[in-house]
Amino acid sequence: MKDDNTDIVRVETEGEIGLICLSKPPVNAIGVALRKAVHDAHTRLLSDPAINAIVLYGEGRFFSAGADIRDFGKAAVQPTLPEVLKALNDSAKPVITVLHGVAFGGALELALATQARVGIRGLKVALPEVKLGLLPGAGGSQRLPRLVGLAAAIDIICTGREVDDTEAAATGIVDRLVEGAPREAGMEAARDVLAGVLHARQTDAQMITPDPPAVDAARAKLLAKRPLLAAPLKALDAVCASTLPVDQGLAYERTLFMDLMDSPERAGLVHAFFAERATAKIPERASEAREIRSVAVIGGGTMGIGIATAFLLGGFPVQLVEGQSDRVAQARAGVEQNLEGALRRGKLSGATHAAALKNLTCTDALEEVASADLIVEAIFEDMNAKTDLFKKLDAICKPGAMLATNTSYLDVNAIAAATSRANDVIGLHFFSPAHIMRLVEVVVADSTAPEWVTTAFALARKIGKVPVRAGVCDGFIGNRILTQYRKASEYLLLDGADFDQIDAALESFGFAMGPFSVSDLAGLDIARMTRQRKAATRPPEERYSRISDLICDQGWFGRKTGKGYYLYDGSNAPSVNPGATEIAEAERRVLGKDPEQFSDEEIVARCLTAMIAEGARALQEGIALRPADIDAVELFGYGFPRHRGGPMHMADQIGIDTLICRIETYAAEDAHFWQVPQLLRDMQKNGQSFADMNA
Ligand code: T1G
């Protein structure tokens, strides 16, 4: 048979062995075209009398990233992946799959349907469907247990975790683990199968021993998780069906899979997957990023310590400058503690930990940053202090150094203007704890050179962060939305909802902590200082809640003083501080307000609508590039529940008409806070969604 090269699958023969090569950059995603091409190639090799064994392998960085996620929600097109896999499973000639790099989801299911599997060292496999609100939909929940056993399959499928090459070989997911190129490894394995050296068999043929204790334990563990999501529990049900005859199990798996495919959870999680990657599509992406080999962080406080840790974990040499010499040792200790924590959590190996410690230099001498490629300022949020520091950096740093400020809301243009090199100044807004939170707002000032924007994005990715481009304004994207979210919750408190009900409603929605618990954690006194800073410019028509100030007047600053909205006795879960409740009730009486009752749904609706409205304003002002960027900010910087997709994704589910109606209703009580953004009116008129803008 002549070799045949379609553009996404290459078929060739060598002696009695046929080879099918996946070749669909960038990730060999298995969409309609690729699975059809594999199916056709397999069918043709079956009919070739000269061929007695078939090798399936991938070209490029890895075997395949699995089913094409972009196809989700679309009508199924024949041949479906299960149909292709059934033909492979029933193949009259042995098919040997070679897995290299990554084989996730449908890619691993493809391999499990063949008669033997070879892993190339460095391989990672996974059935991560639950992370997308799904479960393995092409036999993974039925075939994996037949290879690794029920308990191991439950763990791998219900968590979606990655399995490295050693574990894949030890558990029997791959029959052998070799070095070298996939094609040659496949040829050798096929020869061994034909010689009876390597055993080829149908995965389906094996039976599973039920394991009720493992199932019960897994179910109890899943039911205790928060937020409680459907996919992992349905995945458990699918795996349990592997004790049935395989055709029944496959049918049951498919039913559960299609149920989840239609769920808002799946839509939210898939949106989050693409939103995280879409942030890279910035106007400056044609500018070549510059190489950063060394980093200096100025400021040995919490943020400076976290940022220094983040770059150390990314493999960079880091100078940490703490201006007060008696605090340098404390700064070093803070970084060492962070690195120790990362080691303990298994986030880095012992070798990486040791290298990071060697890469750290702490000093009180600002002059020592003269040769650094990147300088990140992380001192306290005071414009005079920052402009003074940037003047000094301007005099000290080498020409061509990147000068970044970690300010969370101050005007980056004003900071840049304090130097003679405004085009080298950019904002890199990290989120505390900076070595853990993934979001970095890349704040682009008027004069920032485009190369520094692309450099910032490349750097952020290198240290495992999600960079989002933001324009210059008070609060950039995340903090301006947070301000509105907090105000909406404070107005609900003033109007009659209890703060613990507001927290509970938003935690049921999926936030890890409600706004008042977060305020207690951050420190009520810190928030009061921010309010005092803004007092002079606060519009007179803006409603102001004194409740938090009155709580501060009692010396109750939250968790750090043991009292705030809640009581913290160190051992048990926080409880409501009755003193705070009394203050809220007294303030309502002072305002002559009869307390209103609010349902949990109404509480969530108001807080979410406030976020969406401010997100729309950030879009219309050009501060955010696209709605999905705002979702990425909320998902990776503010704990917005991932399965909800983000506020702008939810806005499309709520509907523009409903959102405008809500805001107009609320405006009857407070026309200043509740104003319909022009963008929503334009979208309503043009019949446009936020998803349309993302496209
Ligand atoms: N489908 C479509 N596009 C994908 C994709 C996929 N499965 N995986 C990646 N991409 C795109 C991604 O959006 C980006 O596009 C580019 O490829 C590079 O990705 C039936 C139903 C494999 C570890 O969950 O984990 O199989 O932004 O930047 O950092 O039961 O991609 O350039 O336009 O992430 O090197 C299960 C998801 C699917 C794997 C590579 N599979 N992908 O990471 O590159 S569900 C997954 C990843 C399924 C079956 C079920 C990672 C990666 P753009 P990237 P990377």
XYZ file of N, CA and C in Angstrom, residues 35 87 93 103 128 174 187 194 218 234 312 322 338 401 439 537 587 608 634:
57
model
N -10.047 12.204 14.225
C -10.518 10.860 14.580
C -10.999 10.112 13.337
N -13.681 0.208 17.072
C -13.017 -0.469 15.942
C -11.592 -0.850 16.327
N -6.116 -7.043 13.857
C -4.639 -7.012 13.909
C -4.217 -6.194 15.130
N -0.448 12.515 27.225
C -1.602 11.810 26.633
C -2.741 11.983 27.621
N -8.321 13.915 32.766
C -8.617 15.148 33.527
C -10.011 15.706 33.260
N 0.973 1.525 30.850
C 1.823 1.208 29.691
C 2.503 -0.128 29.953
N 7.957 0.565 16.345
C 8.375 -0.518 15.428
C 8.924 -1.697 16.223
N 4.620 -9.407 17.363
C 4.547 -10.452 16.319
C 5.399 -11.661 16.684
N -14.506 6.728 48.674
C -14.336 7.751 47.630
C -15.551 8.662 47.581
N -20.400 11.789 39.322
C -20.863 10.989 38.181
C -19.718 10.145 37.624
N 12.102 33.060 42.495
C 13.032 31.972 42.869
C 12.463 30.626 42.435
N 15.921 45.187 51.253
C 15.098 45.732 52.341
C 15.866 46.937 52.887
N 8.693 30.568 53.023
C 7.843 30.292 51.856
C 8.368 29.090 51.072
N 17.258 48.241 31.640
C 16.617 47.428 32.696
C 15.112 47.669 32.653
N -2.579 35.081 39.498
C -2.830 36.259 38.673
C -1.717 37.293 38.795
N -12.222 62.536 48.167
C -12.730 62.514 46.782
C -14.027 61.715 46.667
N -26.925 51.128 63.791
C -26.712 52.030 62.648
C -27.966 52.098 61.784
N -23.194 39.954 42.374
C -22.715 39.551 41.049
C -23.002 40.650 40.024
N -10.791 37.492 37.881
C -11.601 37.054 39.023
C -11.306 35.612 39.412
